JSON list of C-alpha atoms in Angstrom, two decimals:
[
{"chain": "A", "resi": 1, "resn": "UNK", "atom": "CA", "xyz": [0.00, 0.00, 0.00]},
{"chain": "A", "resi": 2, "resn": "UNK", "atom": "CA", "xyz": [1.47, 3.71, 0.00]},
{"chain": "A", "resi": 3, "resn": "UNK", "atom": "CA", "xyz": [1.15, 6.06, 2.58]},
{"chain": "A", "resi": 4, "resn": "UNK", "atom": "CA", "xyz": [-0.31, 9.31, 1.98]},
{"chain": "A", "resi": 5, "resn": "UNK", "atom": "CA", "xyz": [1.61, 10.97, 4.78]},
{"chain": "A", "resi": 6, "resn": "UNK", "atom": "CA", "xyz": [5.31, 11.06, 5.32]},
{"chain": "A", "resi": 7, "resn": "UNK", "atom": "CA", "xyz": [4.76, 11.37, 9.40]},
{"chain": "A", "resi": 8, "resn": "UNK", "atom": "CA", "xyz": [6.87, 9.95, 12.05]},
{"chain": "A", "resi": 9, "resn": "UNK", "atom": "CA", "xyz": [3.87, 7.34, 13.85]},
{"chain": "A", "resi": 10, "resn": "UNK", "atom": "CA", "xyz": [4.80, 6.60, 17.18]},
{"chain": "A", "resi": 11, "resn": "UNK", "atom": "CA", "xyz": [3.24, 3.25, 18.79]},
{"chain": "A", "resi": 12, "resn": "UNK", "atom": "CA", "xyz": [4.43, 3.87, 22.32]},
{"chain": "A", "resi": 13, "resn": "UNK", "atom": "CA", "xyz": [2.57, 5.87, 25.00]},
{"chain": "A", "resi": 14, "resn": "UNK", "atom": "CA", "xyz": [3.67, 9.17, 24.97]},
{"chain": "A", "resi": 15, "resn": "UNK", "atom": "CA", "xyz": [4.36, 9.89, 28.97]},
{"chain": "A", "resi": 16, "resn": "UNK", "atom": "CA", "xyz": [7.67, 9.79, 28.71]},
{"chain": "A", "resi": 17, "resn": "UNK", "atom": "CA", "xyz": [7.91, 12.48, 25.99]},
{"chain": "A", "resi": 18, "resn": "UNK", "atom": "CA", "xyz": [5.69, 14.40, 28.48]},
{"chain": "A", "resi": 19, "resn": "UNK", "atom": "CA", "xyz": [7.53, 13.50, 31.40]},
{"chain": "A", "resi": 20, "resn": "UNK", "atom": "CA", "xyz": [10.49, 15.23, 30.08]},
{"chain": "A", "resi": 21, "resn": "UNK", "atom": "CA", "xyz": [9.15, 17.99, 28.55]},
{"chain": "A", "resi": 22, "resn": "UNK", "atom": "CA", "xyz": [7.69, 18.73, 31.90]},
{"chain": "A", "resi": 23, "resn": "UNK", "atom": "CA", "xyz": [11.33, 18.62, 33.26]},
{"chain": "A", "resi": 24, "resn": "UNK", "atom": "CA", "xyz": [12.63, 20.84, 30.71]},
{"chain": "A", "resi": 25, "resn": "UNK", "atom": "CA", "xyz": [10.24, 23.66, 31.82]},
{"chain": "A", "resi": 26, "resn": "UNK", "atom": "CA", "xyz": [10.85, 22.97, 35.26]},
{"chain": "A", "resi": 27, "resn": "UNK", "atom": "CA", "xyz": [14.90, 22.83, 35.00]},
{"chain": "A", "resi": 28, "resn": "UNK", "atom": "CA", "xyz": [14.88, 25.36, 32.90]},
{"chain": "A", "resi": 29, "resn": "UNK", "atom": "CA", "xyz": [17.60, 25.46, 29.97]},
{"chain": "A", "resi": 30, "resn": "UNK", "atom": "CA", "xyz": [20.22, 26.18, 32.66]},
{"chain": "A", "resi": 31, "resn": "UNK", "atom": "CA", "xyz": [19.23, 23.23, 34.79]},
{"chain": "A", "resi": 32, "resn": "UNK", "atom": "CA", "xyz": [18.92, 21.35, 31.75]},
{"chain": "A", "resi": 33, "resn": "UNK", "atom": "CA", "xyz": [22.62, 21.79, 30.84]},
{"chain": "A", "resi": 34, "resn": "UNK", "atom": "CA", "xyz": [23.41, 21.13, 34.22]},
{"chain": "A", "resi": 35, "resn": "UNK", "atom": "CA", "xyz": [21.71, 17.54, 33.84]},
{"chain": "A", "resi": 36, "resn": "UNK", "atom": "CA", "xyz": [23.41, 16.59, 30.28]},
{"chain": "A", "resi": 37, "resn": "UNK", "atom": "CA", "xyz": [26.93, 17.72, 31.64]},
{"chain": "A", "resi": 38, "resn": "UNK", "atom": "CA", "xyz": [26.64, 15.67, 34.66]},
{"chain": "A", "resi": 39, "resn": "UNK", "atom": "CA", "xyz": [26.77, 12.61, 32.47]},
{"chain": "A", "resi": 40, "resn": "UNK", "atom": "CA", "xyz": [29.67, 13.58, 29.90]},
{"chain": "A", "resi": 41, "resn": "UNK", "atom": "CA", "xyz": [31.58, 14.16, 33.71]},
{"chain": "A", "resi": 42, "resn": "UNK", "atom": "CA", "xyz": [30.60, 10.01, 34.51]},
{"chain": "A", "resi": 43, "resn": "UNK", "atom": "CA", "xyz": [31.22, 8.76, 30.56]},
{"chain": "A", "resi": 44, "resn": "UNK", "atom": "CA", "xyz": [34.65, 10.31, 30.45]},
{"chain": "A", "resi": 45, "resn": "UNK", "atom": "CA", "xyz": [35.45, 9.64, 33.86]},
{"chain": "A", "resi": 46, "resn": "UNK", "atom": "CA", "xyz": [34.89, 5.95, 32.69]},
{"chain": "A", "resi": 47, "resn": "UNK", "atom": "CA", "xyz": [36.46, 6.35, 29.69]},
{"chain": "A", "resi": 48, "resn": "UNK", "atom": "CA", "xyz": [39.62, 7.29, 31.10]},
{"chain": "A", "resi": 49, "resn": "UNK", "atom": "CA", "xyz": [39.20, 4.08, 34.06]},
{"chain": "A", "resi": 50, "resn": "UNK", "atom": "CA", "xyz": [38.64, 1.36, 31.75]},
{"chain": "A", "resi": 51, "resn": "UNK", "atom": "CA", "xyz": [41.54, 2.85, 29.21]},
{"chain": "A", "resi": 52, "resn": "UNK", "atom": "CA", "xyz": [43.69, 2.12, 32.07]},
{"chain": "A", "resi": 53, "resn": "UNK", "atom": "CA", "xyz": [42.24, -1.63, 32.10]},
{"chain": "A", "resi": 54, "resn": "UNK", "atom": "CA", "xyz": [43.01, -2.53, 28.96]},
{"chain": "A", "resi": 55, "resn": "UNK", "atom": "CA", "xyz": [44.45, -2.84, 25.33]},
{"chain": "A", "resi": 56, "resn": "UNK", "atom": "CA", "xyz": [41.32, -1.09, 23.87]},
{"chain": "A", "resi": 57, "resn": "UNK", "atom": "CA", "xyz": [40.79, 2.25, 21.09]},
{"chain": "A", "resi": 58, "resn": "UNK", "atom": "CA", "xyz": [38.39, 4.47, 22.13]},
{"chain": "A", "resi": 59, "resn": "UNK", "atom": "CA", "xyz": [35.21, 5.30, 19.06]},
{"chain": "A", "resi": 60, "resn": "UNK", "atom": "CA", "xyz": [33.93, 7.79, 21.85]},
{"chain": "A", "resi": 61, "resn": "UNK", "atom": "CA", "xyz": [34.98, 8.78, 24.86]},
{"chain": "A", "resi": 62, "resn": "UNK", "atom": "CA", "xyz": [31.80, 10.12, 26.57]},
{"chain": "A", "resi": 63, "resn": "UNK", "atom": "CA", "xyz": [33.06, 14.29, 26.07]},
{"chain": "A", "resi": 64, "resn": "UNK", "atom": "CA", "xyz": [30.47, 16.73, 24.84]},
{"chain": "A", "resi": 65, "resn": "UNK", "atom": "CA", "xyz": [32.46, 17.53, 21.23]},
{"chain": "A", "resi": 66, "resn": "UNK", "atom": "CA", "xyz": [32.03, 14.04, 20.25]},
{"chain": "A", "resi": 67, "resn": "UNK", "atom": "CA", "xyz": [28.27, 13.77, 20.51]},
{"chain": "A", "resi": 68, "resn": "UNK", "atom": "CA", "xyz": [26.12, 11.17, 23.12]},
{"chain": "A", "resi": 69, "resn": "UNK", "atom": "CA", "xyz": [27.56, 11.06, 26.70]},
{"chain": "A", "resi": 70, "resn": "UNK", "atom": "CA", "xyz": [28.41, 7.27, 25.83]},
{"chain": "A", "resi": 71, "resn": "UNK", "atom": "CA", "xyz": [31.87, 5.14, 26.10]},
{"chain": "A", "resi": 72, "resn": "UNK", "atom": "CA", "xyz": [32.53, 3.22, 23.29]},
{"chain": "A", "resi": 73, "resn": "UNK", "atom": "CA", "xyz": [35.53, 1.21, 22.74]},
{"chain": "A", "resi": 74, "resn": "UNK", "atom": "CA", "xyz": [37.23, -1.76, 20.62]},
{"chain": "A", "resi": 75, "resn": "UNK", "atom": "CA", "xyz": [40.34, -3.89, 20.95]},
{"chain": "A", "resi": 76, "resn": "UNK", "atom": "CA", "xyz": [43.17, -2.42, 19.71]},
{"chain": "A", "resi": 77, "resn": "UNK", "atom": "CA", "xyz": [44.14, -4.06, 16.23]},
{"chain": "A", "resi": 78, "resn": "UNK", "atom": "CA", "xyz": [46.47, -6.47, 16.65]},
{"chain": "A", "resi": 79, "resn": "UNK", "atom": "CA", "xyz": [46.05, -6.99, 20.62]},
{"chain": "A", "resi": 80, "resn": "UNK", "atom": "CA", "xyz": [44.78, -10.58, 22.26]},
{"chain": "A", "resi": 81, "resn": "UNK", "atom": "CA", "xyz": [44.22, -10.11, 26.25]},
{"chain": "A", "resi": 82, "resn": "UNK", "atom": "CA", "xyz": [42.87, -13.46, 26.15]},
{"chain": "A", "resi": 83, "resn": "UNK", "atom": "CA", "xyz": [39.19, -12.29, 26.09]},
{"chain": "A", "resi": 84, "resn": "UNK", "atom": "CA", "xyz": [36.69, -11.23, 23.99]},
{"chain": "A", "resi": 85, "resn": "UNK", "atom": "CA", "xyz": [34.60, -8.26, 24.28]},
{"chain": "A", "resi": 86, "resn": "UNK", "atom": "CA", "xyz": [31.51, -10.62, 24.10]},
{"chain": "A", "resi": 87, "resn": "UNK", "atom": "CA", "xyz": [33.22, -12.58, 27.01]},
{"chain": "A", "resi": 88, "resn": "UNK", "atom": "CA", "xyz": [33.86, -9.30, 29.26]},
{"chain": "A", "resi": 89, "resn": "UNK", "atom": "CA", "xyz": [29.72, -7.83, 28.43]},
{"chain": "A", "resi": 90, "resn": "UNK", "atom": "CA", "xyz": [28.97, -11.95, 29.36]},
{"chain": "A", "resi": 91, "resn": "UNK", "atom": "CA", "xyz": [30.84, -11.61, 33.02]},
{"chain": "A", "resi": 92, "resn": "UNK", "atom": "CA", "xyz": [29.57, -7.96, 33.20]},
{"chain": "A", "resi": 93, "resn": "UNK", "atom": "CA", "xyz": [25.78, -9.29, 32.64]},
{"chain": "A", "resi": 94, "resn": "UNK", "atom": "CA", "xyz": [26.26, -11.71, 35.62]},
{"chain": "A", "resi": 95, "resn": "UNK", "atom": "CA", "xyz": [27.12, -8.58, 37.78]},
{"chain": "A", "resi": 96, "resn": "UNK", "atom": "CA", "xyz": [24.33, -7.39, 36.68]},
{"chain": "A", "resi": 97, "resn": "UNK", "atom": "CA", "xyz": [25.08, -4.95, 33.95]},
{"chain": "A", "resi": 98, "resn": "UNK", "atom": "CA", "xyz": [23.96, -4.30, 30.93]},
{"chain": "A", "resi": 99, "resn": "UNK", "atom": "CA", "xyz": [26.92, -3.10, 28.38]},
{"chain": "A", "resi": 100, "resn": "UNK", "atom": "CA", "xyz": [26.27, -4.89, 25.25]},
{"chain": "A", "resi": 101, "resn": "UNK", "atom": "CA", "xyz": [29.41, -6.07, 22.80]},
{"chain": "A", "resi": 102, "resn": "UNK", "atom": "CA", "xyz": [28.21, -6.17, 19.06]},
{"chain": "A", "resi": 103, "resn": "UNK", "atom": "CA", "xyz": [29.53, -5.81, 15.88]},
{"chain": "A", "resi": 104, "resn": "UNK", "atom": "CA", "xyz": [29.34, -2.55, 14.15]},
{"chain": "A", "resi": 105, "resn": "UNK", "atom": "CA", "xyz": [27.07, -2.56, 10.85]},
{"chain": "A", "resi": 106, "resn": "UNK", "atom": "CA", "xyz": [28.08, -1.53, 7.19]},
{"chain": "A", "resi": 107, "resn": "UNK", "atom": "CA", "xyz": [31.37, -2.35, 5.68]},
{"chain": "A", "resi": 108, "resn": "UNK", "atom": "CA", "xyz": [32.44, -2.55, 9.52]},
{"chain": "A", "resi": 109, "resn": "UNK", "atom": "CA", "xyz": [30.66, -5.49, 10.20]},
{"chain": "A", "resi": 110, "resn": "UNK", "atom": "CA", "xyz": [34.18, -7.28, 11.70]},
{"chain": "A", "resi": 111, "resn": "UNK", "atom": "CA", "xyz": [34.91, -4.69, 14.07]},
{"chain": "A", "resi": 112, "resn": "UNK", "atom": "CA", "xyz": [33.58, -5.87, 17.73]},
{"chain": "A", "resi": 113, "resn": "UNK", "atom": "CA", "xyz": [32.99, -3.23, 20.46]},
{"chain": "A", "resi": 114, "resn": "UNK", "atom": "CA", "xyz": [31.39, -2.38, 23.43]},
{"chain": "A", "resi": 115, "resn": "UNK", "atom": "CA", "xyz": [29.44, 0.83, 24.59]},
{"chain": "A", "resi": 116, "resn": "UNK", "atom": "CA", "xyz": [28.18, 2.15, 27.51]},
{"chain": "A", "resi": 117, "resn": "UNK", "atom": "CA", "xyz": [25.40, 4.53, 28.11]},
{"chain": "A", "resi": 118, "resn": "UNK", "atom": "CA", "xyz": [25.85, 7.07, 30.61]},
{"chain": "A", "resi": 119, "resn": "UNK", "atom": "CA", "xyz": [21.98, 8.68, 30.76]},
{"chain": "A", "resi": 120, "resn": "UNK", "atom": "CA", "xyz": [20.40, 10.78, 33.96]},
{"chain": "A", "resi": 121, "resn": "UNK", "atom": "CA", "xyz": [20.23, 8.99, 37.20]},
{"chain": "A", "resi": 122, "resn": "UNK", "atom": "CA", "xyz": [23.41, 7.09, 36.11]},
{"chain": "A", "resi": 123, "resn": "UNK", "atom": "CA", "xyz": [25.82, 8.82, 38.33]},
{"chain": "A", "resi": 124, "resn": "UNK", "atom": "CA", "xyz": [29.69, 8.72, 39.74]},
{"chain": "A", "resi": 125, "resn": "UNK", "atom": "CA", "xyz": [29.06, 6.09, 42.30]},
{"chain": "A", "resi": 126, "resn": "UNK", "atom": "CA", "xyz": [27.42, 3.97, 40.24]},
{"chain": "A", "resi": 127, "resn": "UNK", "atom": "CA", "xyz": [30.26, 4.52, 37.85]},
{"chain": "A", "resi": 128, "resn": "UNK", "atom": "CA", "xyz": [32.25, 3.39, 40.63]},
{"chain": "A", "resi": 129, "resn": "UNK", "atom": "CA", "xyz": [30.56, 0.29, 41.38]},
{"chain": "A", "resi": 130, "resn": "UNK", "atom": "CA", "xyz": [30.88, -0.54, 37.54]},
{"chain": "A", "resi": 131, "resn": "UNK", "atom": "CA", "xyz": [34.52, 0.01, 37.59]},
{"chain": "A", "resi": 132, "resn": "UNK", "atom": "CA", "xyz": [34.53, -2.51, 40.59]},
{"chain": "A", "resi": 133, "resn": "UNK", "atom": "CA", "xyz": [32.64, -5.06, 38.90]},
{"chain": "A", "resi": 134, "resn": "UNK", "atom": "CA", "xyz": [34.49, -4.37, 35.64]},
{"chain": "A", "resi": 135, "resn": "UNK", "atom": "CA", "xyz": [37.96, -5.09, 37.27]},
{"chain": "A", "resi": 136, "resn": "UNK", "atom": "CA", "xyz": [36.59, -8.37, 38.85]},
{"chain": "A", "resi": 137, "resn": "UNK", "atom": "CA", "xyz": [35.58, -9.29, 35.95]},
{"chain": "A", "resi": 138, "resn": "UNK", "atom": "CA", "xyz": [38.81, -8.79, 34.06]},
{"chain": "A", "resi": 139, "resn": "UNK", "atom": "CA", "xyz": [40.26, -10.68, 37.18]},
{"chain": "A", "resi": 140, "resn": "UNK", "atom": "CA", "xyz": [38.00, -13.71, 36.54]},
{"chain": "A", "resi": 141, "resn": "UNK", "atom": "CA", "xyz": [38.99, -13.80, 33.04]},
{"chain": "A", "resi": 142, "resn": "UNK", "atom": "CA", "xyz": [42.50, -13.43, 33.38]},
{"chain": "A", "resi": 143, "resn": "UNK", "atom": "CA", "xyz": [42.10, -16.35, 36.36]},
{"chain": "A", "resi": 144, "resn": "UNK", "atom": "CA", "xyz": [40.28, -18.65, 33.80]},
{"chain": "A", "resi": 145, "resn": "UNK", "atom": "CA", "xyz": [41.54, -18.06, 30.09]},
{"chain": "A", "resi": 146, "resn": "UNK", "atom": "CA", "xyz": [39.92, -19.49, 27.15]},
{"chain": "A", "resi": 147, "resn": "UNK", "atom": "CA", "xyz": [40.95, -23.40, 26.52]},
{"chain": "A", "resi": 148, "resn": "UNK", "atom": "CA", "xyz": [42.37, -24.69, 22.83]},
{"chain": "A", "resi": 149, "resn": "UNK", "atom": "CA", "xyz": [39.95, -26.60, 21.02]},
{"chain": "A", "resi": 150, "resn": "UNK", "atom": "CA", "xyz": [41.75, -29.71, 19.91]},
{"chain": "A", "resi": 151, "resn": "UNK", "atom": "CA", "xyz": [41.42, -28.73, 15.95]},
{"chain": "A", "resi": 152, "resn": "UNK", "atom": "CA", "xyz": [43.20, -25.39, 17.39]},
{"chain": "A", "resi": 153, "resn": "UNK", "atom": "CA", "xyz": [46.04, -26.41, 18.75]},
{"chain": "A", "resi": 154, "resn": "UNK", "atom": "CA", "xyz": [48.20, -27.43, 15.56]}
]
């Protein structure tokens, strides 16, 4: 069939959309700001933690020139820590995280990385606690490496 509207049809409620327009106009733009810089402070603040964790290259680092208050990293070319970034968001989901590891889409479809989502509410101590349960799980990793499948070990 064709449409005879080019519209944007939403098929979710719409309280959240009111819910934050309400906060806008009761933050005020200045309030606002105040909000959105408090979690570029938590992404880079992670951002420059887990760099210190790892062999990884950094697609954003959470700062407000490169767009979304979100960490996203990849292995560095080259680099085997004896994990994969699918193994590290597996040990982090046990913790009870959520930081997904997929493959980018495009002619990028080999490049694996991870990203984290640093939104409102998700503040510095809870940054801390991730960093906690990030180095544990690098720990358990590094305590149990991957075993050689017997085809692999010619």
């Amino acid at each position: 069939g064709q449409i005879g509207t080019f519209a944007i049809n939403f098929s979710r409620p719409a309280g959240q959309v009111i819910a934050q327009y309400y906060e806008f106009l009761r933050l005020g733009r200045e309030g606002y700001t105040k909000v959105q810089n408090a979690s570029y402070q938590v992404a880079a603040y992670l951002a420059d933690e887990i760099a210190k964790l790892g062999p990884y290259e950094f697609i954003c680092t959470g700062r407000p020139d490169e767009g979304i208050p979100a960490v996203c990293f990849k292995l560095k070319d080259g680099e085997d820590p004896g994990y994969t970034l699918y193994d590290l968001s597996e040990r982090l989901r046990l913790r009870g995280w959520q930081v997904p590891a997929f493959t980018l889409g495009g002619e990028a479809t080999d490049i694996v990385v991870m990203r984290i989502m640093c939104r409102r509410g998700f503040e510095m101590d809870f940054a801390e606690l991730l960093l906690e349960d990030y180095k544990a799980s690098l720990k358990y990793l590094s305590d149990h490496p991957k075993l050689q499948g017997i085809a692999q070990q010619n």
